[in-house]
Amino acid sequence: MTTIDLNMDIGIDEDDRREIADGLSRLLADTYTLYLKTHNYHWNVTGPMFRTLHLMFEEQYVELALAVDQIAERIRALGAVAPGSYREFAALSSVVEDDDRPDATEMIRRLVKGQESVVRTARSVFAVAERVSDEPTADLLTQRMQIHEKTAWMLRSLLA
């Protein structure tokens, strides 16, 4: 259970802030895990699509690096402590880590799954943010869903 600053009064009660912060912590863990996976693929991709994928994966991991900061800062704005260790991220993330070295096509498939996992996590937090009129969180979640859905579509297009 997330520790919440009890002295805050931003119009969202403690239990709701905790529920939102817990959901955002899962989103942060998913985003960071996907960042790490994407960066790994950027370094290790090979084959005829090398240049295209190398550059595409770089664009994606840079965007994810910026996103983790936004998500963590929203958690802090809600009065909670953001997770920040591999151990915490591993316990919270729904993005599957690799235990092998996939080829380029499999990298794309796995990144599609990772992007979709992040969308599902963001969507799962949206209902409570909307219910308690937490517009900043709802806006962040909407942006994250749009970016991840678009990225999944672009990656999926490479598999067609």
Rosetta silent file (secondary structure, phi, psi, omega in degrees, C-alpha in Angstrom):
SEQUENCE: MTTIDLNMDIGIDEDDRREIADGLSRLLADTYTLYLKTHNYHWNVTGPMFRTLHLMFEEQYVELALAVDQIAERIRALGAVAPGSYREFAALSSVVEDDDRPDATEMIRRLVKGQESVVRTARSVFAVAERVSDEPTADLLTQRMQIHEKTAWMLRSLLA
SCORE:     score description
SCORE:     0.000 S_00000001
   1 L     0.000  133.538 -177.522    0.000    0.000    0.000 S_00000001
   2 L   -70.840  137.614  173.488    1.322    3.409   -1.016 S_00000001
   3 L   -78.768  132.090 -176.574    2.241    5.915    1.674 S_00000001
   4 E  -120.650  141.134  174.651    0.256    9.126    1.213 S_00000001
   5 L   -68.958  114.210 -176.021    0.892   12.611    2.572 S_00000001
   6 L   -77.316  -14.167 -176.717   -1.973   13.083    5.028 S_00000001
   7 L   -89.807    4.592 -179.277   -1.564   16.871    5.186 S_00000001
   8 L   -84.357  145.141  173.887   -2.610   17.424    1.582 S_00000001
   9 L  -140.996   83.220 -179.341   -5.938   18.959    0.647 S_00000001
  10 L  -109.758   12.767  178.334   -6.225   19.098   -3.146 S_00000001
  11 L    90.147    6.098  175.761   -9.867   18.051   -3.314 S_00000001
  12 L  -124.791  123.416 -174.563   -9.173   14.316   -3.678 S_00000001
  13 L   -68.863  164.570 -173.886   -9.482   12.263   -0.507 S_00000001
  14 H   -55.854  -47.518 -178.362   -6.658   10.139    0.849 S_00000001
  15 H   -63.122  -40.370  179.035   -8.032    6.753   -0.218 S_00000001
  16 H   -68.812  -40.386  176.722   -8.679    7.933   -3.775 S_00000001
  17 H   -61.595  -40.154  179.070   -5.222    9.532   -4.006 S_00000001
  18 H   -63.916  -45.131 -179.676   -3.719    6.252   -2.786 S_00000001
  19 H   -62.075  -42.318  178.713   -5.690    4.228   -5.360 S_00000001
  20 H   -66.426  -45.095 -179.838   -4.625    6.552   -8.170 S_00000001
  21 H   -62.428  -38.315  176.843   -1.001    6.598   -6.999 S_00000001
  22 H   -62.552  -43.450  177.803   -0.978    2.782   -6.831 S_00000001
  23 H   -65.276  -41.690  177.805   -2.260    2.622  -10.409 S_00000001
  24 H   -66.814  -30.656  176.140    0.237    5.213  -11.579 S_00000001
  25 H   -65.090  -38.723  175.317    2.997    3.230   -9.854 S_00000001
  26 H   -65.729  -40.752  177.992    2.034    0.227  -11.987 S_00000001
  27 H   -63.623  -40.876  177.650    2.026    2.483  -15.057 S_00000001
  28 H   -61.842  -44.812  179.637    5.457    3.809  -14.101 S_00000001
  29 H   -63.548  -43.380  177.709    6.785    0.265  -13.697 S_00000001
  30 H   -61.774  -45.188 -176.732    5.324   -0.794  -17.052 S_00000001
  31 H   -65.302  -43.023 -179.918    6.721    2.283  -18.772 S_00000001
  32 H   -67.107  -41.290  178.964   10.187    1.873  -17.278 S_00000001
  33 H   -63.987  -41.571  177.030   10.299   -1.832  -18.114 S_00000001
  34 H   -66.600  -37.636  175.367    9.217   -1.084  -21.687 S_00000001
  35 H   -57.201  -50.056 -177.712   11.835    1.682  -21.848 S_00000001
  36 H   -62.078  -43.279  178.790   14.553   -0.773  -20.820 S_00000001
  37 H   -62.804  -45.280 -178.469   13.355   -3.410  -23.299 S_00000001
  38 H   -65.027  -40.856  178.897   13.178   -0.881  -26.142 S_00000001
  39 H   -65.427  -41.176  175.950   16.630    0.492  -25.351 S_00000001
  40 H   -58.381  -45.733  179.869   18.022   -3.051  -25.273 S_00000001
  41 H   -64.939  -38.284  175.953   16.493   -3.740  -28.691 S_00000001
  42 H   -56.092  -44.525 -179.336   17.946   -0.475  -30.028 S_00000001
  43 H   -69.940  -35.936 -165.437   21.411   -1.671  -29.019 S_00000001
  44 H  -111.487    2.277  179.529   21.041   -5.258  -30.174 S_00000001
  45 L   -67.118  144.294  176.541   18.864   -5.282  -33.302 S_00000001
  46 L  -140.013  170.362  174.272   20.444   -6.831  -36.402 S_00000001
  47 L   108.121 -174.983 -174.331   19.379   -7.762  -39.908 S_00000001
  48 L   -64.848  -21.624  179.030   18.089   -6.077  -43.050 S_00000001
  49 L   -97.301   16.117 -173.584   15.833   -3.683  -41.102 S_00000001
  50 H   -49.610  -58.949 -173.429   18.700   -2.618  -38.799 S_00000001
  51 H   -60.499  -46.938  179.634   18.818    1.087  -39.599 S_00000001
  52 H   -58.347  -49.708 -177.221   15.042    1.545  -39.646 S_00000001
  53 H   -71.302  -39.502  178.486   14.536   -0.322  -36.376 S_00000001
  54 H   -55.969  -47.843  179.914   17.595    1.153  -34.676 S_00000001
  55 H   -70.132  -41.887  179.485   16.282    4.675  -35.300 S_00000001
  56 H   -62.893  -45.887  179.953   12.659    3.799  -34.539 S_00000001
  57 H   -63.131  -35.520  177.341   13.568    2.117  -31.241 S_00000001
  58 H   -63.946  -45.484  176.826   15.648    5.176  -30.286 S_00000001
  59 H   -56.476  -42.274 -176.814   12.668    7.492  -30.867 S_00000001
  60 H   -69.513  -44.474 -177.942   10.551    5.183  -28.742 S_00000001
  61 H   -70.699  -30.889  175.874   12.930    4.826  -25.802 S_00000001
  62 H   -64.771  -43.393  178.072   13.557    8.590  -25.695 S_00000001
  63 H   -62.538  -42.330  179.671    9.791    9.176  -25.523 S_00000001
  64 H   -65.166  -37.089  178.271    9.466    6.537  -22.778 S_00000001
  65 H   -62.137  -39.993  176.938   12.293    8.126  -20.773 S_00000001
  66 H   -68.496  -36.777 -178.777   10.412   11.422  -20.750 S_00000001
  67 H   -64.816  -40.257 -178.441    7.179    9.639  -19.830 S_00000001
  68 H   -61.012  -35.487  178.101    8.603    7.976  -16.722 S_00000001
  69 H   -66.145  -43.980  179.119    9.465   11.408  -15.362 S_00000001
  70 H   -62.101  -42.889 -178.664    5.956   12.747  -16.008 S_00000001
  71 H   -66.743  -46.782  179.941    4.327    9.734  -14.369 S_00000001
  72 H   -61.532  -40.756  179.308    6.626    9.816  -11.333 S_00000001
  73 H   -66.198  -33.347  176.062    6.040   13.542  -10.880 S_00000001
  74 H   -67.697  -39.713  176.316    2.263   13.011  -10.957 S_00000001
  75 H   -58.713  -44.914  179.298    2.613   10.347   -8.252 S_00000001
  76 H   -65.027  -39.144  179.644    4.566   12.854   -6.162 S_00000001
  77 H   -63.816  -25.232  176.880    1.989   15.595   -6.804 S_00000001
  78 L   -84.116    0.201  176.809   -0.624   13.247   -5.331 S_00000001
  79 L    89.048   13.823 -179.622    1.464   13.033   -2.156 S_00000001
  80 E  -109.252  164.887  175.507    2.847    9.527   -2.689 S_00000001
  81 L   -93.067  130.188  179.796    6.366    8.201   -3.112 S_00000001
  82 L   -80.526  136.987  173.945    7.160    6.980   -6.622 S_00000001
  83 L   -63.952  150.923 -176.957    8.749    3.538   -6.960 S_00000001
  84 L  -153.665   20.219  178.613   12.258    3.751   -8.321 S_00000001
  85 L  -123.258  157.931  176.633   14.128    0.465   -8.098 S_00000001
  86 H   -57.519  -40.160 -179.187   14.372   -2.535  -10.385 S_00000001
  87 H   -61.260  -46.206  178.902   12.951   -4.671   -7.581 S_00000001
  88 H   -64.865  -44.596 -179.624    9.886   -2.441   -7.223 S_00000001
  89 H   -61.850  -42.471  179.684    9.389   -2.198  -10.977 S_00000001
  90 H   -61.537  -37.508 -179.141    9.665   -5.971  -11.392 S_00000001
  91 H   -72.414  -27.699 -174.151    7.016   -6.508   -8.718 S_00000001
  92 H   -98.856  -22.701 -169.116    4.624   -3.966  -10.264 S_00000001
  93 L   -80.436  143.830  172.090    5.113   -4.361  -14.029 S_00000001
  94 L  -100.717   -4.751  177.951    2.920   -6.318  -16.417 S_00000001
  95 L   -79.457  126.501 -175.466    5.471   -5.930  -19.238 S_00000001
  96 L   -78.650  129.622  175.792    7.283   -9.226  -19.696 S_00000001
  97 L   -81.864  153.318  179.347   11.064   -9.114  -19.510 S_00000001
  98 L   -83.232  148.312  171.064   13.158  -11.094  -21.985 S_00000001
  99 L  -126.554   20.641  179.218   15.254  -14.082  -21.011 S_00000001
 100 L  -148.324 -172.838  179.168   16.622  -14.624  -24.521 S_00000001
 101 L  -118.956   91.595 -176.866   17.917  -12.689  -27.553 S_00000001
 102 L   -72.372  156.954  173.415   15.069  -12.343  -30.065 S_00000001
 103 L   -78.470  176.294 -173.336   15.557  -11.577  -33.736 S_00000001
 104 H   -58.585  -43.689 -179.350   14.304   -8.290  -35.208 S_00000001
 105 H   -64.022  -41.141  178.489   10.821   -9.573  -36.085 S_00000001
 106 H   -68.731  -33.600  174.475   10.338  -11.025  -32.616 S_00000001
 107 H   -58.148  -45.925 -179.924   11.547   -7.751  -31.091 S_00000001
 108 H   -61.512  -47.403  179.474    8.774   -5.957  -32.952 S_00000001
 109 H   -56.885  -45.651 -178.074    6.170   -8.497  -31.799 S_00000001
 110 H   -67.903  -34.800  177.045    7.290   -8.169  -28.188 S_00000001
 111 H   -69.463  -35.770  173.986    7.267   -4.395  -28.324 S_00000001
 112 H   -58.008  -48.592  179.665    3.694   -4.470  -29.658 S_00000001
 113 H   -60.882  -41.006  178.957    2.723   -6.590  -26.646 S_00000001
 114 H   -64.175  -44.858  177.834    4.594   -4.255  -24.321 S_00000001
 115 H   -60.108  -43.148  179.838    2.916   -1.163  -25.767 S_00000001
 116 H   -66.960  -35.100  176.063   -0.486   -2.819  -25.421 S_00000001
 117 H   -61.535  -42.985  179.570    0.272   -3.803  -21.806 S_00000001
 118 H   -63.836  -41.261  177.691    1.010   -0.178  -20.972 S_00000001
 119 H   -59.329  -46.048 -179.177   -2.270    0.903  -22.597 S_00000001
 120 H   -62.011  -40.279  178.548   -4.221   -1.614  -20.517 S_00000001
 121 H   -64.685  -46.407  178.930   -2.561   -0.426  -17.316 S_00000001
 122 H   -59.416  -44.292 -179.026   -3.271    3.228  -18.123 S_00000001
 123 H   -62.698  -35.011 -178.312   -6.872    2.415  -18.965 S_00000001
 124 H   -67.805  -22.881 -179.908   -7.312    0.556  -15.653 S_00000001
 125 H   -89.809  -21.963 -172.406   -6.437    3.716  -13.698 S_00000001
 126 H   -59.079  -41.189 -174.498   -8.604    6.032  -15.772 S_00000001
 127 H   -59.657  -45.283 -179.463  -11.947    5.139  -14.167 S_00000001
 128 H   -69.609  -38.171  177.752  -10.956    6.196  -10.653 S_00000001
 129 H   -61.180  -42.343  179.407   -9.264    9.385  -11.918 S_00000001
 130 H   -67.669  -42.059 -178.223  -12.419   10.279  -13.803 S_00000001
 131 H   -59.732  -36.718 -176.303  -14.702    9.372  -10.881 S_00000001
 132 L  -102.039   14.628  178.467  -12.918   11.760   -8.488 S_00000001
 133 L    57.367   42.304  175.413  -12.395   14.538  -11.074 S_00000001
 134 L   -91.016   77.466 -175.987   -8.615   14.146  -11.119 S_00000001
 135 H   -61.495  -39.271  178.624   -8.244   15.892  -14.455 S_00000001
 136 H   -60.509  -41.884  177.597   -4.429   16.103  -14.408 S_00000001
 137 H   -68.346  -43.570  178.818   -4.157   12.326  -14.017 S_00000001
 138 H   -58.869  -41.197  178.469   -6.922   11.696  -16.562 S_00000001
 139 H   -63.934  -45.501  177.899   -5.105   13.977  -19.033 S_00000001
 140 H   -59.399  -45.599 -179.729   -1.799   12.176  -18.449 S_00000001
 141 H   -63.335  -41.930  178.293   -3.474    8.794  -18.905 S_00000001
 142 H   -60.672  -45.472  178.311   -5.214    9.914  -22.093 S_00000001
 143 H   -61.277  -44.443 -178.697   -1.915   11.121  -23.542 S_00000001
 144 H   -63.663  -43.577  179.577   -0.154    7.896  -22.586 S_00000001
 145 H   -61.866  -43.131  179.741   -2.901    5.733  -24.124 S_00000001
 146 H   -60.989  -45.877 -177.882   -2.800    7.737  -27.370 S_00000001
 147 H   -64.590  -46.452 -176.851    0.981    7.459  -27.655 S_00000001
 148 H   -70.777  -36.339  176.137    1.121    3.736  -26.865 S_00000001
 149 H   -64.579  -42.123  179.153   -1.795    2.837  -29.130 S_00000001
 150 H   -65.889  -42.958  179.637   -0.184    4.743  -32.005 S_00000001
 151 H   -63.957  -41.813  177.644    3.217    3.178  -31.365 S_00000001
 152 H   -61.107  -42.524  178.167    1.690   -0.317  -31.240 S_00000001
 153 H   -60.914  -45.342 -179.241   -0.065    0.366  -34.554 S_00000001
 154 H   -64.026  -42.512  177.498    3.179    1.543  -36.177 S_00000001
 155 H   -64.825  -44.595  179.548    5.089   -1.480  -34.930 S_00000001
 156 H   -58.998  -34.890  179.515    2.274   -3.833  -35.961 S_00000001
 157 H   -62.665  -28.064  177.802    2.402   -2.320  -39.467 S_00000001
 158 H   -71.244  -20.280 -178.591    5.975   -3.566  -39.819 S_00000001
 159 L   -89.831  -10.341 -175.988    4.721   -7.123  -39.333 S_00000001
 160 L   -72.547    0.000    0.000    2.096   -6.970  -42.095 S_00000001
